[in-house]
mmCIF file of C-alpha atoms in Angstrom:
data_model
loop_
_atom_site.group_PDB
_atom_site.id
_atom_site.type_symbol
_atom_site.label_atom_id
_atom_site.label_comp_id
_atom_site.label_asym_id
_atom_site.label_seq_id
_atom_site.Cartn_x
_atom_site.Cartn_y
_atom_site.Cartn_z
ATOM 1 C CA UNK Z 1 -55.268 -33.781 48.547
ATOM 2 C CA UNK Z 2 -56.253 -30.852 46.359
ATOM 3 C CA UNK Z 3 -59.320 -28.787 47.354
ATOM 4 C CA UNK Z 4 -62.192 -28.530 44.877
ATOM 5 C CA UNK Z 5 -65.447 -26.591 45.109
ATOM 6 C CA UNK Z 6 -67.429 -27.750 42.091
ATOM 7 C CA UNK Z 7 -67.558 -30.293 39.289
ATOM 8 C CA UNK Z 8 -67.618 -34.083 39.428
ATOM 9 C CA UNK Z 9 -68.507 -36.338 42.322
ATOM 10 C CA UNK Z 10 -64.790 -36.916 42.812
ATOM 11 C CA UNK Z 11 -64.400 -33.123 43.132
ATOM 12 C CA UNK Z 12 -67.128 -33.016 45.773
ATOM 13 C CA UNK Z 13 -65.378 -35.866 47.579
ATOM 14 C CA UNK Z 14 -62.296 -33.673 47.820
ATOM 15 C CA UNK Z 15 -63.889 -30.317 48.544
ATOM 16 C CA UNK Z 16 -63.355 -30.528 52.309
ATOM 17 C CA UNK Z 17 -59.611 -31.125 51.741
ATOM 18 C CA UNK Z 18 -59.958 -34.337 53.779
ATOM 19 C CA UNK Z 19 -59.841 -37.996 52.775
ATOM 20 C CA UNK Z 20 -63.163 -39.176 54.283
ATOM 21 C CA UNK Z 21 -63.379 -42.363 56.284
ATOM 22 C CA UNK Z 22 -66.816 -43.226 54.865
ATOM 23 C CA UNK Z 23 -68.499 -42.414 51.560
ATOM 24 C CA UNK Z 24 -71.397 -43.974 49.600
ATOM 25 C CA UNK Z 25 -70.253 -46.592 47.074
ATOM 26 C CA UNK Z 26 -69.523 -45.783 43.456
ATOM 27 C CA UNK Z 27 -72.785 -47.194 42.056
ATOM 28 C CA UNK Z 28 -73.788 -46.367 38.482
ATOM 29 C CA UNK Z 29 -76.102 -43.365 38.792
ATOM 30 C CA UNK Z 30 -77.400 -43.691 35.215
ATOM 31 C CA UNK Z 31 -78.353 -47.320 35.830
ATOM 32 C CA UNK Z 32 -80.089 -46.387 39.083
ATOM 33 C CA UNK Z 33 -82.035 -43.570 37.420
ATOM 34 C CA UNK Z 34 -83.122 -45.884 34.598
ATOM 35 C CA UNK Z 35 -84.382 -48.490 37.090
ATOM 36 C CA UNK Z 36 -86.098 -45.809 39.156
ATOM 37 C CA UNK Z 37 -87.774 -44.262 36.121
ATOM 38 C CA UNK Z 38 -89.156 -47.672 35.207
ATOM 39 C CA UNK Z 39 -90.510 -48.090 38.736
ATOM 40 C CA UNK Z 40 -91.852 -44.576 39.183
ATOM 41 C CA UNK Z 41 -93.824 -44.779 35.944
ATOM 42 C CA UNK Z 42 -95.324 -48.128 36.930
ATOM 43 C CA UNK Z 43 -98.116 -49.157 39.243
ATOM 44 C CA UNK Z 44 -95.753 -50.456 41.907
ATOM 45 C CA UNK Z 45 -93.816 -48.147 44.225
ATOM 46 C CA UNK Z 46 -94.221 -50.286 47.352
ATOM 47 C CA UNK Z 47 -93.383 -53.986 47.564
ATOM 48 C CA UNK Z 48 -93.874 -55.325 44.070
ATOM 49 C CA UNK Z 49 -92.106 -57.151 41.236
ATOM 50 C CA UNK Z 50 -88.791 -55.310 41.665
ATOM 51 C CA UNK Z 51 -88.502 -56.633 45.233
ATOM 52 C CA UNK Z 52 -88.986 -60.188 43.954
ATOM 53 C CA UNK Z 53 -86.437 -59.623 41.190
ATOM 54 C CA UNK Z 54 -83.870 -58.087 43.532
ATOM 55 C CA UNK Z 55 -84.162 -60.992 45.975
ATOM 56 C CA UNK Z 56 -83.635 -63.540 43.198
ATOM 57 C CA UNK Z 57 -80.707 -61.727 41.589
ATOM 58 C CA UNK Z 58 -79.061 -61.105 44.970
ATOM 59 C CA UNK Z 59 -79.416 -64.786 45.809
ATOM 60 C CA UNK Z 60 -77.890 -65.856 42.503
ATOM 61 C CA UNK Z 61 -75.008 -63.425 42.872
ATOM 62 C CA UNK Z 62 -74.062 -64.474 46.398
ATOM 63 C CA UNK Z 63 -75.157 -68.094 46.482
ATOM 64 C CA UNK Z 64 -78.236 -67.877 48.710
ATOM 65 C CA UNK Z 65 -81.510 -69.726 48.101
ATOM 66 C CA UNK Z 66 -83.985 -67.977 50.416
ATOM 67 C CA UNK Z 67 -83.632 -64.164 50.481
ATOM 68 C CA UNK Z 68 -86.077 -61.738 52.099
ATOM 69 C CA UNK Z 69 -85.608 -58.026 51.320
ATOM 70 C CA UNK Z 70 -86.394 -55.740 54.271
ATOM 71 C CA UNK Z 71 -86.053 -52.062 55.077
ATOM 72 C CA UNK Z 72 -82.878 -52.311 57.194
ATOM 73 C CA UNK Z 73 -80.216 -54.674 58.424
ATOM 74 C CA UNK Z 74 -81.639 -54.193 61.927
ATOM 75 C CA UNK Z 75 -85.040 -55.396 60.710
ATOM 76 C CA UNK Z 76 -83.318 -58.477 59.277
ATOM 77 C CA UNK Z 77 -81.735 -59.170 62.684
ATOM 78 C CA UNK Z 78 -85.055 -58.686 64.492
ATOM 79 C CA UNK Z 79 -86.783 -61.167 62.194
ATOM 80 C CA UNK Z 80 -83.887 -63.617 62.514
ATOM 81 C CA UNK Z 81 -84.038 -63.565 66.322
ATOM 82 C CA UNK Z 82 -87.798 -64.039 66.214
ATOM 83 C CA UNK Z 83 -87.488 -66.996 63.839
ATOM 84 C CA UNK Z 84 -84.750 -68.477 66.029
ATOM 85 C CA UNK Z 85 -87.241 -68.554 68.897
ATOM 86 C CA UNK Z 86 -85.730 -65.764 70.990
ATOM 87 C CA UNK Z 87 -88.256 -64.343 73.439
ATOM 88 C CA UNK Z 88 -88.778 -62.925 76.924
ATOM 89 C CA UNK Z 89 -86.208 -64.160 79.439
ATOM 90 C CA UNK Z 90 -83.953 -65.700 76.796
ATOM 91 C CA UNK Z 91 -80.310 -64.859 76.095
ATOM 92 C CA UNK Z 92 -78.168 -64.472 72.984
ATOM 93 C CA UNK Z 93 -74.363 -64.436 72.888
ATOM 94 C CA UNK Z 94 -73.059 -61.342 71.082
ATOM 95 C CA UNK Z 95 -69.602 -59.747 70.868
ATOM 96 C CA UNK Z 96 -69.023 -56.750 73.105
ATOM 97 C CA UNK Z 97 -67.565 -54.794 70.157
ATOM 98 C CA UNK Z 98 -70.191 -54.313 67.457
ATOM 99 C CA UNK Z 99 -72.759 -51.832 66.237
ATOM 100 C CA UNK Z 100 -75.441 -51.575 68.918
ATOM 101 C CA UNK Z 101 -77.976 -52.555 66.241
ATOM 102 C CA UNK Z 102 -76.861 -56.152 66.839
ATOM 103 C CA UNK Z 103 -78.453 -56.137 70.284
ATOM 104 C CA UNK Z 104 -81.327 -53.626 70.257
ATOM 105 C CA UNK Z 105 -83.746 -56.151 68.674
ATOM 106 C CA UNK Z 106 -82.948 -58.591 71.485
ATOM 107 C CA UNK Z 107 -84.115 -56.067 74.063
ATOM 108 C CA UNK Z 108 -87.280 -55.412 72.050
ATOM 109 C CA UNK Z 109 -88.017 -59.141 72.185
ATOM 110 C CA UNK Z 110 -87.565 -59.160 75.966
ATOM 111 C CA UNK Z 111 -84.284 -61.047 75.745
ATOM 112 C CA UNK Z 112 -80.834 -60.272 77.122
ATOM 113 C CA UNK Z 113 -77.666 -59.787 75.072
ATOM 114 C CA UNK Z 114 -74.785 -61.554 76.810
ATOM 115 C CA UNK Z 115 -71.501 -59.939 75.844
ATOM 116 C CA UNK Z 116 -68.616 -62.213 74.938
ATOM 117 C CA UNK Z 117 -65.045 -60.974 74.799
ATOM 118 C CA UNK Z 118 -63.178 -60.279 71.565
ATOM 119 C CA UNK Z 119 -59.913 -61.519 70.143
ATOM 120 C CA UNK Z 120 -57.303 -58.719 70.271
ATOM 121 C CA UNK Z 121 -55.812 -59.875 66.967
ATOM 122 C CA UNK Z 122 -59.054 -59.567 64.933
ATOM 123 C CA UNK Z 123 -61.438 -57.576 67.208
ATOM 124 C CA UNK Z 124 -64.110 -60.199 66.490
ATOM 125 C CA UNK Z 125 -65.863 -62.421 69.032
ATOM 126 C CA UNK Z 126 -63.746 -64.962 70.894
ATOM 127 C CA UNK Z 127 -65.477 -68.340 70.367
ATOM 128 C CA UNK Z 128 -63.922 -69.772 73.529
ATOM 129 C CA UNK Z 129 -65.386 -66.993 75.659
ATOM 130 C CA UNK Z 130 -68.662 -67.319 73.776
ATOM 131 C CA UNK Z 131 -68.815 -70.965 74.841
ATOM 132 C CA UNK Z 132 -68.185 -70.013 78.464
ATOM 133 C CA UNK Z 133 -71.208 -67.687 78.331
ATOM 134 C CA UNK Z 134 -73.675 -70.344 77.100
ATOM 135 C CA UNK Z 135 -76.460 -71.280 79.540
ATOM 136 C CA UNK Z 136 -79.752 -73.099 79.271
ATOM 137 C CA UNK Z 137 -81.283 -69.692 78.439
ATOM 138 C CA UNK Z 138 -79.112 -69.200 75.350
ATOM 139 C CA UNK Z 139 -81.245 -69.226 72.209
ATOM 140 C CA UNK Z 140 -78.803 -67.784 69.639
ATOM 141 C CA UNK Z 141 -75.091 -67.327 68.996
ATOM 142 C CA UNK Z 142 -74.418 -64.133 67.030
ATOM 143 C CA UNK Z 143 -71.033 -63.906 65.277
ATOM 144 C CA UNK Z 144 -70.499 -60.385 63.924
ATOM 145 C CA UNK Z 145 -68.230 -60.045 60.901
ATOM 146 C CA UNK Z 146 -66.866 -56.733 62.165
ATOM 147 C CA UNK Z 147 -65.482 -54.488 59.448
ATOM 148 C CA UNK Z 148 -65.987 -57.331 56.986
ATOM 149 C CA UNK Z 149 -63.641 -59.736 58.811
ATOM 150 C CA UNK Z 150 -65.331 -63.152 58.786
ATOM 151 C CA UNK Z 151 -65.701 -64.879 62.137
ATOM 152 C CA UNK Z 152 -64.302 -68.430 62.363
ATOM 153 C CA UNK Z 153 -67.054 -70.560 60.848
ATOM 154 C CA UNK Z 154 -65.654 -73.908 62.020
ATOM 155 C CA UNK Z 155 -65.597 -72.982 65.711
ATOM 156 C CA UNK Z 156 -69.048 -71.439 65.733
ATOM 157 C CA UNK Z 157 -70.491 -74.323 63.731
ATOM 158 C CA UNK Z 158 -69.058 -76.652 66.373
ATOM 159 C CA UNK Z 159 -70.676 -74.674 69.180
ATOM 160 C CA UNK Z 160 -73.994 -74.619 67.362
ATOM 161 C CA UNK Z 161 -73.944 -78.372 66.829
ATOM 162 C CA UNK Z 162 -72.666 -79.180 70.333
ATOM 163 C CA UNK Z 163 -75.330 -77.166 72.154
ATOM 164 C CA UNK Z 164 -78.140 -77.199 69.579
ATOM 165 C CA UNK Z 165 -78.193 -73.404 69.382
ATOM 166 C CA UNK Z 166 -78.836 -71.638 66.055
ATOM 167 C CA UNK Z 167 -76.329 -69.178 64.591
ATOM 168 C CA UNK Z 168 -77.469 -65.705 63.549
ATOM 169 C CA UNK Z 169 -74.731 -64.100 61.453
ATOM 170 C CA UNK Z 170 -74.538 -60.327 61.589
ATOM 171 C CA UNK Z 171 -72.996 -59.817 58.152
ATOM 172 C CA UNK Z 172 -74.046 -56.166 57.878
ATOM 173 C CA UNK Z 173 -70.469 -55.167 57.038
ATOM 174 C CA UNK Z 174 -69.351 -58.285 55.205
ATOM 175 C CA UNK Z 175 -71.131 -58.479 51.843
ATOM 176 C CA UNK Z 176 -68.830 -60.232 49.392
ATOM 177 C CA UNK Z 177 -66.595 -62.018 51.874
ATOM 178 C CA UNK Z 178 -65.942 -65.709 51.280
ATOM 179 C CA UNK Z 179 -67.349 -67.816 54.123
ATOM 180 C CA UNK Z 180 -70.611 -65.977 54.725
ATOM 181 C CA UNK Z 181 -73.911 -67.790 55.199
ATOM 182 C CA UNK Z 182 -72.906 -70.709 57.419
ATOM 183 C CA UNK Z 183 -75.524 -69.810 60.028
ATOM 184 C CA UNK Z 184 -79.208 -70.648 60.001
ATOM 185 C CA UNK Z 185 -79.801 -66.923 59.533
ATOM 186 C CA UNK Z 186 -77.602 -64.329 57.821
ATOM 187 C CA UNK Z 187 -78.329 -60.604 57.960
ATOM 188 C CA UNK Z 188 -76.988 -58.018 55.512
ATOM 189 C CA UNK Z 189 -77.250 -54.233 55.554
ATOM 190 C CA UNK Z 190 -77.724 -51.947 52.534
ATOM 191 C CA UNK Z 191 -77.406 -48.747 54.559
ATOM 192 C CA UNK Z 192 -76.026 -45.676 52.770
ATOM 193 C CA UNK Z 193 -72.287 -46.368 53.128
ATOM 194 C CA UNK Z 194 -72.243 -50.146 52.857
ATOM 195 C CA UNK Z 195 -70.677 -52.031 49.905
ATOM 196 C CA UNK Z 196 -74.080 -52.127 48.224
ATOM 197 C CA UNK Z 197 -76.693 -49.558 49.189
ATOM 198 C CA UNK Z 198 -80.380 -49.134 48.475
ATOM 199 C CA UNK Z 199 -80.422 -45.868 50.413
ATOM 200 C CA UNK Z 200 -81.341 -47.976 53.390
ATOM 201 C CA UNK Z 201 -82.362 -51.608 53.493
ATOM 202 C CA UNK Z 202 -81.291 -55.109 54.382
ATOM 203 C CA UNK Z 203 -81.557 -58.759 53.445
ATOM 204 C CA UNK Z 204 -82.433 -61.704 55.640
ATOM 205 C CA UNK Z 205 -81.130 -65.010 54.324
ATOM 206 C CA UNK Z 206 -82.520 -68.229 55.813
ATOM 207 C CA UNK Z 207 -81.753 -71.912 55.303
ATOM 208 C CA UNK Z 208 -85.214 -73.480 55.656
ATOM 209 C CA UNK Z 209 -88.243 -73.064 53.419
ATOM 210 C CA UNK Z 210 -90.477 -72.850 56.499
ATOM 211 C CA UNK Z 211 -88.506 -69.880 57.859
ATOM 212 C CA UNK Z 212 -88.598 -68.282 54.416
ATOM 213 C CA UNK Z 213 -92.397 -68.463 54.357
ATOM 214 C CA UNK Z 214 -92.655 -67.076 57.895
ATOM 215 C CA UNK Z 215 -90.204 -64.235 57.252
ATOM 216 C CA UNK Z 216 -92.064 -63.089 54.139
ATOM 217 C CA UNK Z 217 -95.277 -62.891 56.166
ATOM 218 C CA UNK Z 218 -93.767 -61.301 59.265
ATOM 219 C CA UNK Z 219 -92.101 -58.497 57.314
ATOM 220 C CA UNK Z 220 -95.580 -57.153 56.471
ATOM 221 C CA UNK Z 221 -98.099 -57.708 59.296
ATOM 222 C CA UNK Z 222 -98.147 -61.513 58.825
ATOM 223 C CA UNK Z 223 -99.950 -61.082 55.504
ATOM 224 C CA UNK Z 224 -99.562 -63.865 52.944
ATOM 225 C CA UNK Z 225 -99.019 -61.662 49.906
ATOM 226 C CA UNK Z 226 -98.995 -64.591 47.480
ATOM 227 C CA UNK Z 227 -102.455 -65.657 48.688
ATOM 228 C CA UNK Z 228 -103.613 -62.072 48.549
ATOM 229 C CA UNK Z 229 -102.322 -61.639 45.004
ATOM 230 C CA UNK Z 230 -104.102 -64.823 43.936
ATOM 231 C CA UNK Z 231 -107.337 -63.210 45.100
ATOM 232 C CA UNK Z 232 -106.578 -60.109 43.010
ATOM 233 C CA UNK Z 233 -105.582 -58.187 46.169
ATOM 234 C CA UNK Z 234 -109.137 -58.220 47.478
ATOM 235 C CA UNK Z 235 -109.374 -58.581 51.249
ATOM 236 C CA UNK Z 236 -113.024 -59.647 51.130
ATOM 237 C CA UNK Z 237 -115.388 -61.543 48.896
ATOM 238 C CA UNK Z 238 -118.936 -62.829 49.305
ATOM 239 C CA UNK Z 239 -117.768 -65.608 51.602
ATOM 240 C CA UNK Z 240 -115.658 -63.434 53.952
ATOM 241 C CA UNK Z 241 -112.003 -62.547 54.350
ATOM 242 C CA UNK Z 242 -109.626 -63.829 51.683
ATOM 243 C CA UNK Z 243 -106.544 -64.074 53.919
ATOM 244 C CA UNK Z 244 -105.844 -64.130 57.643
ATOM 245 C CA UNK Z 245 -103.231 -62.774 60.083
ATOM 246 C CA UNK Z 246 -102.301 -65.186 62.836
ATOM 247 C CA UNK Z 247 -99.497 -63.476 64.798
ATOM 248 C CA UNK Z 248 -98.312 -59.857 65.230
ATOM 249 C CA UNK Z 249 -96.070 -58.850 62.346
ATOM 250 C CA UNK Z 250 -93.980 -55.848 61.391
ATOM 251 C CA UNK Z 251 -93.742 -53.247 58.652
ATOM 252 C CA UNK Z 252 -90.246 -54.298 57.640
ATOM 253 C CA UNK Z 253 -90.713 -54.935 53.924
ATOM 254 C CA UNK Z 254 -88.481 -53.433 51.249
ATOM 255 C CA UNK Z 255 -90.105 -51.504 48.414
ATOM 256 C CA UNK Z 256 -89.650 -51.342 44.650
ATOM 257 C CA UNK Z 257 -87.986 -47.916 44.781
ATOM 258 C CA UNK Z 258 -85.217 -49.259 47.019
ATOM 259 C CA UNK Z 259 -85.080 -52.525 45.066
ATOM 260 C CA UNK Z 260 -84.541 -50.534 41.859
ATOM 261 C CA UNK Z 261 -81.423 -48.982 43.347
ATOM 262 C CA UNK Z 262 -80.336 -52.429 44.521
ATOM 263 C CA UNK Z 263 -80.766 -53.993 41.088
ATOM 264 C CA UNK Z 264 -78.514 -51.325 39.577
ATOM 265 C CA UNK Z 265 -76.030 -51.747 42.432
ATOM 266 C CA UNK Z 266 -75.653 -55.475 41.751
ATOM 267 C CA UNK Z 267 -74.019 -54.535 38.448
ATOM 268 C CA UNK Z 268 -71.161 -52.704 40.178
ATOM 269 C CA UNK Z 269 -70.783 -54.610 43.461
ATOM 270 C CA UNK Z 270 -67.960 -56.867 42.282
ATOM 271 C CA UNK Z 271 -65.931 -53.823 41.245
ATOM 272 C CA UNK Z 272 -66.509 -52.239 44.650
ATOM 273 C CA UNK Z 273 -65.405 -55.368 46.505
ATOM 274 C CA UNK Z 274 -62.306 -55.754 44.326
ATOM 275 C CA UNK Z 275 -61.291 -52.108 44.755
ATOM 276 C CA UNK Z 276 -61.548 -52.250 48.522
ATOM 277 C CA UNK Z 277 -59.478 -55.433 48.517
ATOM 278 C CA UNK Z 278 -56.719 -53.671 46.580
ATOM 279 C CA UNK Z 279 -56.727 -50.743 49.009
ATOM 280 C CA UNK Z 280 -56.502 -53.097 52.001
ATOM 281 C CA UNK Z 281 -53.637 -55.001 50.399
ATOM 282 C CA UNK Z 282 -51.763 -51.724 49.829
ATOM 283 C CA UNK Z 283 -52.278 -50.694 53.446
ATOM 284 C CA UNK Z 284 -50.940 -54.047 54.608
ATOM 285 C CA UNK Z 285 -47.896 -53.888 52.363
ATOM 286 C CA UNK Z 286 -46.921 -50.344 53.320
ATOM 287 C CA UNK Z 287 -47.663 -50.671 57.040
ATOM 288 C CA UNK Z 288 -46.079 -54.082 57.595
ATOM 289 C CA UNK Z 289 -43.063 -52.523 59.352
ATOM 290 C CA UNK Z 290 -44.776 -49.403 60.710
ATOM 291 C CA UNK Z 291 -43.606 -48.494 64.222
ATOM 292 C CA UNK Z 292 -46.690 -46.397 65.004
ATOM 293 C CA UNK Z 293 -49.413 -49.000 64.470
ATOM 294 C CA UNK Z 294 -49.992 -52.737 64.667
ATOM 295 C CA UNK Z 295 -51.963 -54.512 61.964
ATOM 296 C CA UNK Z 296 -54.810 -56.861 62.784
ATOM 297 C CA UNK Z 297 -54.582 -60.470 61.683
ATOM 298 C CA UNK Z 298 -55.286 -60.916 57.985
ATOM 299 C CA UNK Z 299 -58.031 -63.250 56.808
ATOM 300 C CA UNK Z 300 -61.239 -63.680 54.838
ATOM 301 C CA UNK Z 301 -62.671 -60.177 54.688
ATOM 302 C CA UNK Z 302 -64.981 -57.933 52.674
ATOM 303 C CA UNK Z 303 -62.862 -54.942 53.762
ATOM 304 C CA UNK Z 304 -65.588 -52.594 54.916
ATOM 305 C CA UNK Z 305 -63.257 -51.182 57.571
ATOM 306 C CA UNK Z 306 -59.477 -51.132 57.733
ATOM 307 C CA UNK Z 307 -58.583 -51.082 61.414
ATOM 308 C CA UNK Z 308 -55.181 -50.783 63.052
ATOM 309 C CA UNK Z 309 -54.051 -50.674 66.664
ATOM 310 C CA UNK Z 310 -52.257 -47.466 67.618
ATOM 311 C CA UNK Z 311 -49.230 -47.953 69.853
ATOM 312 C CA UNK Z 312 -49.224 -44.449 71.397
ATOM 313 C CA UNK Z 313 -52.120 -42.120 72.253
ATOM 314 C CA UNK Z 314 -54.980 -42.855 69.863
ATOM 315 C CA UNK Z 315 -56.571 -39.429 70.281
ATOM 316 C CA UNK Z 316 -53.304 -37.625 69.588
ATOM 317 C CA UNK Z 317 -52.711 -39.890 66.610
ATOM 318 C CA UNK Z 318 -56.185 -39.206 65.181
ATOM 319 C CA UNK Z 319 -55.655 -35.464 65.604
ATOM 320 C CA UNK Z 320 -52.303 -35.716 63.826
ATOM 321 C CA UNK Z 321 -53.920 -37.461 60.843
ATOM 322 C CA UNK Z 322 -56.832 -35.016 60.695
ATOM 323 C CA UNK Z 323 -54.387 -32.119 60.728
ATOM 324 C CA UNK Z 324 -52.899 -33.664 57.586
ATOM 325 C CA UNK Z 325 -56.263 -34.189 55.886
ATOM 326 C CA UNK Z 326 -57.085 -37.771 56.875
ATOM 327 C CA UNK Z 327 -60.360 -38.598 58.617
ATOM 328 C CA UNK Z 328 -60.392 -41.478 61.128
ATOM 329 C CA UNK Z 329 -62.797 -42.874 63.705
ATOM 330 C CA UNK Z 330 -63.344 -45.858 65.990
ATOM 331 C CA UNK Z 331 -66.705 -46.597 64.252
ATOM 332 C CA UNK Z 332 -67.925 -48.756 67.148
ATOM 333 C CA UNK Z 333 -67.285 -48.804 70.891
ATOM 334 C CA UNK Z 334 -67.762 -51.537 73.450
ATOM 335 C CA UNK Z 335 -71.474 -52.074 73.958
ATOM 336 C CA UNK Z 336 -71.454 -52.943 77.657
ATOM 337 C CA UNK Z 337 -70.898 -49.309 78.701
ATOM 338 C CA UNK Z 338 -74.121 -48.082 77.057
ATOM 339 C CA UNK Z 339 -76.817 -47.582 79.678
ATOM 340 C CA UNK Z 340 -79.386 -49.403 77.544
ATOM 341 C CA UNK Z 341 -77.286 -52.570 78.019
ATOM 342 C CA UNK Z 342 -76.447 -51.993 81.685
ATOM 343 C CA UNK Z 343 -73.814 -49.258 81.534
ATOM 344 C CA UNK Z 344 -71.153 -51.340 83.265
ATOM 345 C CA UNK Z 345 -67.667 -52.033 81.935
ATOM 346 C CA UNK Z 346 -67.399 -55.818 82.153
ATOM 347 C CA UNK Z 347 -64.303 -57.832 82.948
ATOM 348 C CA UNK Z 348 -63.401 -58.763 79.375
ATOM 349 C CA UNK Z 349 -59.583 -58.931 79.053
ATOM 350 C CA UNK Z 350 -59.426 -58.845 75.254
ATOM 351 C CA UNK Z 351 -61.694 -55.809 74.992
ATOM 352 C CA UNK Z 352 -59.930 -54.088 77.874
ATOM 353 C CA UNK Z 353 -56.557 -54.431 76.154
ATOM 354 C CA UNK Z 354 -57.606 -52.896 72.823
ATOM 355 C CA UNK Z 355 -60.281 -50.458 74.002
ATOM 356 C CA UNK Z 356 -58.135 -47.373 73.496
ATOM 357 C CA UNK Z 357 -55.985 -48.695 70.663
ATOM 358 C CA UNK Z 358 -58.040 -49.499 67.565
ATOM 359 C CA UNK Z 359 -58.665 -46.928 64.850
ATOM 360 C CA UNK Z 360 -60.258 -47.058 61.376
ATOM 361 C CA UNK Z 361 -58.464 -45.629 58.338
ATOM 362 C CA UNK Z 362 -60.216 -44.406 55.149
ATOM 363 C CA UNK Z 363 -61.486 -47.248 52.978
ATOM 364 C CA UNK Z 364 -64.183 -46.611 50.373
ATOM 365 C CA UNK Z 365 -64.789 -46.578 46.620
ATOM 366 C CA UNK Z 366 -63.496 -43.039 46.244
ATOM 367 C CA UNK Z 367 -60.177 -43.582 48.011
ATOM 368 C CA UNK Z 368 -57.373 -44.166 45.499
ATOM 369 C CA UNK Z 369 -54.138 -46.122 45.810
ATOM 370 C CA UNK Z 370 -52.288 -42.796 45.846
ATOM 371 C CA UNK Z 371 -54.418 -41.733 48.829
ATOM 372 C CA UNK Z 372 -53.484 -44.911 50.712
ATOM 373 C CA UNK Z 373 -49.821 -44.306 49.957
ATOM 374 C CA UNK Z 374 -50.107 -40.769 51.295
ATOM 375 C CA UNK Z 375 -51.810 -42.004 54.471
ATOM 376 C CA UNK Z 376 -49.184 -44.696 54.977
ATOM 377 C CA UNK Z 377 -46.393 -42.175 54.516
ATOM 378 C CA UNK Z 378 -47.912 -40.114 57.333
ATOM 379 C CA UNK Z 379 -48.199 -43.197 59.536
ATOM 380 C CA UNK Z 380 -44.646 -44.314 58.876
ATOM 381 C CA UNK Z 381 -43.296 -40.863 59.695
ATOM 382 C CA UNK Z 382 -45.402 -40.384 62.826
#
C-alpha cells in the first residue's frame, strides 16, 4: 500500500502505510452536512422531528415496526433487559465471547450474566449449552450476532417458546443481515465504526406496542413526550402538572443532530453492506485452501468482522501481517476472565479450543478488492 500524507480521505486512510482493521463507513459527507445544516438552523437540536423521521425511515428500510432511537447500543440493551423484566437476582444467558457491553447492563440491573459456550465453527453462542444453563432465574436469552454472523434463529426461538423466556438479540454488529429481529427485543449500534454510524447511537426494536410506549418514556426520565407536546411543552398549568413520571427513567434518548447523520447514512447503507459482502466473498475464495488459517463456517452475515482461526502462533502471525502493512486484532476476548464478571476462566470447551486461534482481518468500506488480494497472498505464503 502506497504511503500518502495529504489529499483525499482515501489518502488519509493510507497515510500510515497500513491497511486498517476498522474505519468509519463511507457515508456521504455532503448529505450529512446538508441534514446537519437544516437541524442546526432549526429550533430542535435535542430530541425532535428528525429523531421521529429517522426511526420511521430506519423501520421501513429494515422491516421493523416499533423503533426507538437511543444514544448507544448499550442503552438499547439496558432498556431491552428492563422491558424483559430482568432485575435483582435474575439471570440472563449470554455468550462468553462478545463485547462486554452485552453484559454490563445486566450487572447494573442487579442481575447475573451466565456465560454459555460458543461453537468453534462460528464463534457464536452454542444453543445446546445455552439450554443447559437455563434455570428458574433465567429471564432472558441473549444471542449475539458476533461480527455480523446471525445466530441460529430456529434453535433460539425453540428455547424461548419451550421455557417462556424472551429473546434479546444483540445485533450491534449485524445491521443488514437477513434473519435479524426474531427476538422480542433487537438492539443495534450506530457507534463510529459500525455499518451505519450517527457518531454514536443505537436503536431498540420491540415487537409489542406496550413495550414501544414504555421504551419511549424510559429513554427520557419516564416522560410522555407526546402528552407533553400536546400541552405545548408546558409542565404546569392552572390545574397542576401536565404530565407525570411514574418510575425511574434514563437519559438515553437520541437527538436530532445524531439523527441527521443517520438520515444521510440510510442513503448509503445498502452500498456499504454490499461492498463488505464482496470483500468477504473474496476472502473466502482466496483462502479456501490456505494452510495457515481455517475459515469459519459461512452463513447469513452482515460481515462486520472477517474472522479466521490461525493454525500456528496467533501473536507471531499478527506480527508478520503488521510487518507487511496489515492491521489485525481479536476485537473481543472471552468475558469470563474480566474481574467485573468474576475473573475466572470457566470450563467451556468450545471457547477453550479457539481462545488463542481467532483473528480479525481488515474489513471496512475503504478496503478494496486489491487490498484483500494482497492480504490473502501474504496469508497463503505464510
